[in-house]
Coordinates of N, CA and C and ligand atoms in Angstrom, one line a residue:
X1 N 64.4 -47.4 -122.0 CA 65.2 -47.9 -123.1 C 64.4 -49.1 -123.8
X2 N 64.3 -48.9 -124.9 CA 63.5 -50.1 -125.9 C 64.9 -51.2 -125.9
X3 N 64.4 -52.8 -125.1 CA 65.2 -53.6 -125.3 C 64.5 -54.8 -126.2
X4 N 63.7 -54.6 -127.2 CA 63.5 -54.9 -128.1 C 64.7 -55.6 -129.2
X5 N 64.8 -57.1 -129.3 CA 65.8 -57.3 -130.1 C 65.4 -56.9 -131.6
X6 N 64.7 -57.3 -132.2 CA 64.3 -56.8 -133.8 C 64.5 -55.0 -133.8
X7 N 64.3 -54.5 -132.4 CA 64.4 -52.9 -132.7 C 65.6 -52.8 -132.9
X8 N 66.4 -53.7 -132.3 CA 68.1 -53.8 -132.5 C 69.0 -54.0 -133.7
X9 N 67.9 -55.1 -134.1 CA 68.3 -55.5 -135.1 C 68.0 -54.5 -136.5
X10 N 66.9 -54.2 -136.6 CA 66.4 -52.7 -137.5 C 67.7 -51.6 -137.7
X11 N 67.9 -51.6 -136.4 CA 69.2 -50.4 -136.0 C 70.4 -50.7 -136.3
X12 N 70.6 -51.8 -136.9 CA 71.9 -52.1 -137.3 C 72.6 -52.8 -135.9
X13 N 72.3 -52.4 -134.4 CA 72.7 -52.1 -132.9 C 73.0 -54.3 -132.5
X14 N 72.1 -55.0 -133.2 CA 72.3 -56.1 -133.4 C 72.8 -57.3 -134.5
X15 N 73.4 -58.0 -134.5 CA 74.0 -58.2 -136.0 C 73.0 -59.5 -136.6
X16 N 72.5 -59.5 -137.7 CA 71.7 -60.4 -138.7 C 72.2 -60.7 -139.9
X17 N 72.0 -61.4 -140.8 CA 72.1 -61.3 -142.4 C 71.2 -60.8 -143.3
X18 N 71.0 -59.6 -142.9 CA 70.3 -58.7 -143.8 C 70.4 -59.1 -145.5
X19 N 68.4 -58.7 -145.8 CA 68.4 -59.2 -147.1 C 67.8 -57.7 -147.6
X20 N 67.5 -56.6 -146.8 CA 66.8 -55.4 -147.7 C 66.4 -54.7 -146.5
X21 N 67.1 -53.2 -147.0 CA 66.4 -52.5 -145.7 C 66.2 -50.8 -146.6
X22 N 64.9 -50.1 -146.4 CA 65.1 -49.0 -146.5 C 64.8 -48.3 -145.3
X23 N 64.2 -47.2 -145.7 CA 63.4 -46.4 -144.4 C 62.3 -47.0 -143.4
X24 N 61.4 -47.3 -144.0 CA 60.3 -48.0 -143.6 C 60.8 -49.5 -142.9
X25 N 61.4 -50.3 -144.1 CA 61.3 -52.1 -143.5 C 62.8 -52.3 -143.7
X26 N 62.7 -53.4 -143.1 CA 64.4 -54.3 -142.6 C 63.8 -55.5 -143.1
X27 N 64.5 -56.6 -143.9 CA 64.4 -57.9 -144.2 C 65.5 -58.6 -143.9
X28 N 65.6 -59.8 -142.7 CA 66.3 -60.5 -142.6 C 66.5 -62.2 -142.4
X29 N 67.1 -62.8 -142.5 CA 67.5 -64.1 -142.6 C 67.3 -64.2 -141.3
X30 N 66.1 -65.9 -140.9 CA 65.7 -66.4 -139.5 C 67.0 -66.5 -138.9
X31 N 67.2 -66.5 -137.7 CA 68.4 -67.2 -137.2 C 68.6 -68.7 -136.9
X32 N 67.0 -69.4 -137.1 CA 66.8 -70.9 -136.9 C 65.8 -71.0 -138.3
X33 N 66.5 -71.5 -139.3 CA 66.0 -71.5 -140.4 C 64.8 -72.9 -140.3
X34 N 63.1 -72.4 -140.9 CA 62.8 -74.0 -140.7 C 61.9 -74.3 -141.9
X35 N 62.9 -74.1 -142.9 CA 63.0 -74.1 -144.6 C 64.0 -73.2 -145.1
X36 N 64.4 -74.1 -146.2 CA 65.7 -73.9 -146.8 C 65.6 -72.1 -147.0
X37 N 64.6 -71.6 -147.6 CA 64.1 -70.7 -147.6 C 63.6 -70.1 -145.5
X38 N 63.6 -68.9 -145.2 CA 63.5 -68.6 -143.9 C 63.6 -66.8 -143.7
X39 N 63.2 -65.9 -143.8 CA 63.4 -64.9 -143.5 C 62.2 -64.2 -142.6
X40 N 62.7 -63.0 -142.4 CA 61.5 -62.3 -141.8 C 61.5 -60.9 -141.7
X41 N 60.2 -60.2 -142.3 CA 60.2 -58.9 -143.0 C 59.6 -58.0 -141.7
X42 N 60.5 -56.6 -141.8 CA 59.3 -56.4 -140.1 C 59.5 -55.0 -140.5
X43 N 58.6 -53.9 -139.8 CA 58.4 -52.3 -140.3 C 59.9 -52.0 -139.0
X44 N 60.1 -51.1 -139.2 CA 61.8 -50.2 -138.5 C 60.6 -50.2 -137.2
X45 N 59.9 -49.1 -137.5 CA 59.0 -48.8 -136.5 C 58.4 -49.9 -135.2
X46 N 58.8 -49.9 -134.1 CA 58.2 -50.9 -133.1 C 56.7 -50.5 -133.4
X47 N 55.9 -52.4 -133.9 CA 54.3 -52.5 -133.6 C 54.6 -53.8 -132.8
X48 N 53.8 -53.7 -131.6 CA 53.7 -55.3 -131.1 C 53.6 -56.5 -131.8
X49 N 52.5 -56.7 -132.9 CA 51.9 -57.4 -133.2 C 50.9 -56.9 -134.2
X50 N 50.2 -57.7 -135.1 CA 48.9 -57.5 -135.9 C 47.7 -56.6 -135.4
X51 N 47.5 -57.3 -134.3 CA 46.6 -56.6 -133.4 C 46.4 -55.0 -133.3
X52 N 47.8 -54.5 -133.1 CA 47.6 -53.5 -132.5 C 47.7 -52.6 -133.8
X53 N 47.5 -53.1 -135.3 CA 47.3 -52.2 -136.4 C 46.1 -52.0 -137.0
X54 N 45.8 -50.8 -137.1 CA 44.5 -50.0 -137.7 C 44.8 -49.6 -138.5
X55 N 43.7 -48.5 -139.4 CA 43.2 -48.7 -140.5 C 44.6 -47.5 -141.2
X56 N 45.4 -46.6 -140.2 CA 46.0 -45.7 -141.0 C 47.5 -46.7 -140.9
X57 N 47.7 -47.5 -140.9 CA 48.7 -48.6 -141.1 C 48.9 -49.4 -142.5
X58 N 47.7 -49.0 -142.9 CA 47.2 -50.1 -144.2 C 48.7 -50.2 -145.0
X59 N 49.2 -48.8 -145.6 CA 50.6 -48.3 -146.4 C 51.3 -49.0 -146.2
X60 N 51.4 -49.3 -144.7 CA 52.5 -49.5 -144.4 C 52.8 -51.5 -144.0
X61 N 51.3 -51.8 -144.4 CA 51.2 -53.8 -144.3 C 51.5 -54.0 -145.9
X62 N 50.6 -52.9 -146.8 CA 50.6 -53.6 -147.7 C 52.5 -53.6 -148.4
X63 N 53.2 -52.3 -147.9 CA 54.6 -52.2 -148.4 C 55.2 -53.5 -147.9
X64 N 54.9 -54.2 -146.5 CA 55.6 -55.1 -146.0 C 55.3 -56.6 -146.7
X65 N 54.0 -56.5 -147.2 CA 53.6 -58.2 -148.1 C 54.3 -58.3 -149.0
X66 N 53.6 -56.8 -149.3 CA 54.4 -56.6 -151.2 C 56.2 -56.9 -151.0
X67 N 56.6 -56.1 -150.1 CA 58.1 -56.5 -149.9 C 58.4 -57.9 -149.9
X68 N 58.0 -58.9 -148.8 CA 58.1 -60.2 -148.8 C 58.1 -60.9 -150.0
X69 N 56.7 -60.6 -150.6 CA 56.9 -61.5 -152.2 C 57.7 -61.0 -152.9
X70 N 58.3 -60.0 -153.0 CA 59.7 -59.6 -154.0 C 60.7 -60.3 -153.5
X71 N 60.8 -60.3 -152.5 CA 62.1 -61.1 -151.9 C 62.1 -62.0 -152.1
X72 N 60.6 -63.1 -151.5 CA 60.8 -64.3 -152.0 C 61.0 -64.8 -153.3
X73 N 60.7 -63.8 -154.3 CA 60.9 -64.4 -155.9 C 62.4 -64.5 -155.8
X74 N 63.1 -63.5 -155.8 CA 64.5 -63.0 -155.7 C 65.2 -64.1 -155.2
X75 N 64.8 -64.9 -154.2 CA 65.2 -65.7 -153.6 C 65.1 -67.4 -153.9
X76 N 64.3 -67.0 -155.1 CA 64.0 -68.4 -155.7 C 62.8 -68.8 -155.5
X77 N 61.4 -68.4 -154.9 CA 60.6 -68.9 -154.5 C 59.5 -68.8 -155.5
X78 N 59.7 -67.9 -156.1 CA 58.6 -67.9 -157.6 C 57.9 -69.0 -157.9
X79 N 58.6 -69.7 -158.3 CA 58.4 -70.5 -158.8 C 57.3 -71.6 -158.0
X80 N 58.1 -72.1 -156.9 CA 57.8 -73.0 -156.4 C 56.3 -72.9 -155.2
X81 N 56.3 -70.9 -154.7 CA 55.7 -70.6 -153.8 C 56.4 -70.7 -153.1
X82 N 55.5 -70.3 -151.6 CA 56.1 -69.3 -150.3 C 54.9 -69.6 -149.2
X83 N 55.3 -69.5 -148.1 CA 54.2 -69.9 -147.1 C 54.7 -68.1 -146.7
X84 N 53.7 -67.5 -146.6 CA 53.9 -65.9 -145.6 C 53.0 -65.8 -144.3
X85 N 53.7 -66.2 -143.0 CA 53.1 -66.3 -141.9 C 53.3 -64.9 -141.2
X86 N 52.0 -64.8 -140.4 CA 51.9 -63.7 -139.4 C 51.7 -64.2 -138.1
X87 N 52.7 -64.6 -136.6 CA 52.5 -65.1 -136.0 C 51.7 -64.1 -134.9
X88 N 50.7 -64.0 -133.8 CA 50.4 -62.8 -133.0 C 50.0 -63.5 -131.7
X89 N 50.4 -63.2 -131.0 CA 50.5 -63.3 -129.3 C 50.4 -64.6 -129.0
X90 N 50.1 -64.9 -128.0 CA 50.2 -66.6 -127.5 C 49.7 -67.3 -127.9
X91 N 48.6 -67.5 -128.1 CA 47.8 -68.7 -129.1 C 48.6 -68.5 -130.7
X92 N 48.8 -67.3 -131.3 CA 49.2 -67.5 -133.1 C 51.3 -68.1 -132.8
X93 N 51.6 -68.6 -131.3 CA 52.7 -68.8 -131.3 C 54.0 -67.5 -131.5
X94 N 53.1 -66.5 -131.5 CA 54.2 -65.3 -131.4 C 55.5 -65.4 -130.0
X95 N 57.1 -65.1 -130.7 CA 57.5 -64.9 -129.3 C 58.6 -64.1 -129.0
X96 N 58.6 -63.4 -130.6 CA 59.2 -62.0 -130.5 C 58.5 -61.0 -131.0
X97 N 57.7 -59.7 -129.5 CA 57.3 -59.0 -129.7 C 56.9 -57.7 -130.8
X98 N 57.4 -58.2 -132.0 CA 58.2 -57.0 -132.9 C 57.2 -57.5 -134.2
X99 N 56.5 -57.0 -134.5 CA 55.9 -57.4 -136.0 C 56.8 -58.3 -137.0
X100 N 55.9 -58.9 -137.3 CA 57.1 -59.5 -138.5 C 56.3 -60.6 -139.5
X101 N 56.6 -60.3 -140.4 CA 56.5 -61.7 -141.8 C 57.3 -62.9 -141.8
X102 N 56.8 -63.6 -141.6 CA 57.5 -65.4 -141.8 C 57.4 -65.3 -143.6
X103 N 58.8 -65.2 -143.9 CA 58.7 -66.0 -145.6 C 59.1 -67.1 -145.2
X104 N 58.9 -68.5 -145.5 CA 59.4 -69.5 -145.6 C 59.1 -70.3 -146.9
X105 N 59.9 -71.0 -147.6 CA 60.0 -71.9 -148.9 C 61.0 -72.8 -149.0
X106 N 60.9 -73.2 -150.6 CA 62.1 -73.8 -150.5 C 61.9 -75.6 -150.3
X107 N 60.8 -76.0 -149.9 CA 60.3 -77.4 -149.3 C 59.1 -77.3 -149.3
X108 N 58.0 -78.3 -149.5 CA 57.0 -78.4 -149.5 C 56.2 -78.5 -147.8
X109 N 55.9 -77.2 -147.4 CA 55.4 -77.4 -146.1 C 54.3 -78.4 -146.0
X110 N 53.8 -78.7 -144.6 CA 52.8 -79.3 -144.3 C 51.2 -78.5 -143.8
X111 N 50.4 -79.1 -143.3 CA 49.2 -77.4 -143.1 C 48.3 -79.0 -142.6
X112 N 47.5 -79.0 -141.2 CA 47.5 -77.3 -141.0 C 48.8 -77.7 -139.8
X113 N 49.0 -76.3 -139.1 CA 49.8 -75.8 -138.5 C 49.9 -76.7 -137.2
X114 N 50.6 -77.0 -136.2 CA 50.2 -78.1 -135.2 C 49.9 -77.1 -133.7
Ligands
5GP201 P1 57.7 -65.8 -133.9 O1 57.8 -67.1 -133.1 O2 57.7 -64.6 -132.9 O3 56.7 -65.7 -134.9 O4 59.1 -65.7 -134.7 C1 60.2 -65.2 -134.2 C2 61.3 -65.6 -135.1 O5 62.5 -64.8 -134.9 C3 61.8 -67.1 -134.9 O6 61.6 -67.8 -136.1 C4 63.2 -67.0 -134.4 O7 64.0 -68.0 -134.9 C5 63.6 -65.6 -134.9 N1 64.6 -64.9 -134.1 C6 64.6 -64.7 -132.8 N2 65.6 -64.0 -132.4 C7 66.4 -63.8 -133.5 C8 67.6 -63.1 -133.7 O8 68.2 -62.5 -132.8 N3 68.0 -63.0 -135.0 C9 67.3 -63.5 -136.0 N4 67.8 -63.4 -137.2 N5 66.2 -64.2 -135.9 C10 65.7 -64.3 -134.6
ZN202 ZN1 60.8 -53.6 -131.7

């Protein structure tokens, strides 16, 4: 049994504030927002991480970027810009196994990353 929370969450099987879902991707609101702006875009499909995507994936990163930036506009970010993070395994501070896009906005982040 996949106890995967984001696979849960994809499935409807966990509850989120969903911002956009089709077949392919689920977009939802952080649960610990850290900008006013906060979501996170991730494929239905379980990938661990960055890492483990090759070259017949491409479709399916570029639908997830391209997704994020629609949303962030939608969401007000147009304007101001969007930080779009990809966190991956212990060093990139990953620490839910489940692919995913950091949109964050809304505030003027700081860089670099600590
Ligand atoms: P990571 O550290 O893996 O890059 O990011 C995981 C993100 O998922 C964190 O920002 C965390 O707040 C968020 N998160 C973890 N569990 C849940 C959850 O059950 N629901 C939602 N909406 N966000 C979650
Ligand atoms: Zn998963």
């Amino acid at each position: 049994m996949n106890d995967c929370i984001f696979c849960g969450i994809a499935e409807g099987a966990v509850p989120s504030k969903k911002i956009f879902e089709d077949d392919e991707i689920f977009a939802f609101h952080d649960i610990e927002p850290k900008a006013p702006v906060h979501f996170l875009v991730i494929p239905k499909r379980h990938i661990q991480n960055i890492m483990e995507c090759g070259a017949g994936d491409g479709l399916l990163l570029g639908k997830l970027l391209l997704k994020a930036r629609e949303l962030a506009c939608e969401l007000g970010c147009g304007e101001g810009g969007a930080r779009f993070v990809i966190n991956c395994k212990a060093d990139g501070g990953q620490t839910v196994d489940h692919l995913h896009i950091h949109v964050l906005g809304g505030r003027r982040l700081g860089w670099p990353p600590g």
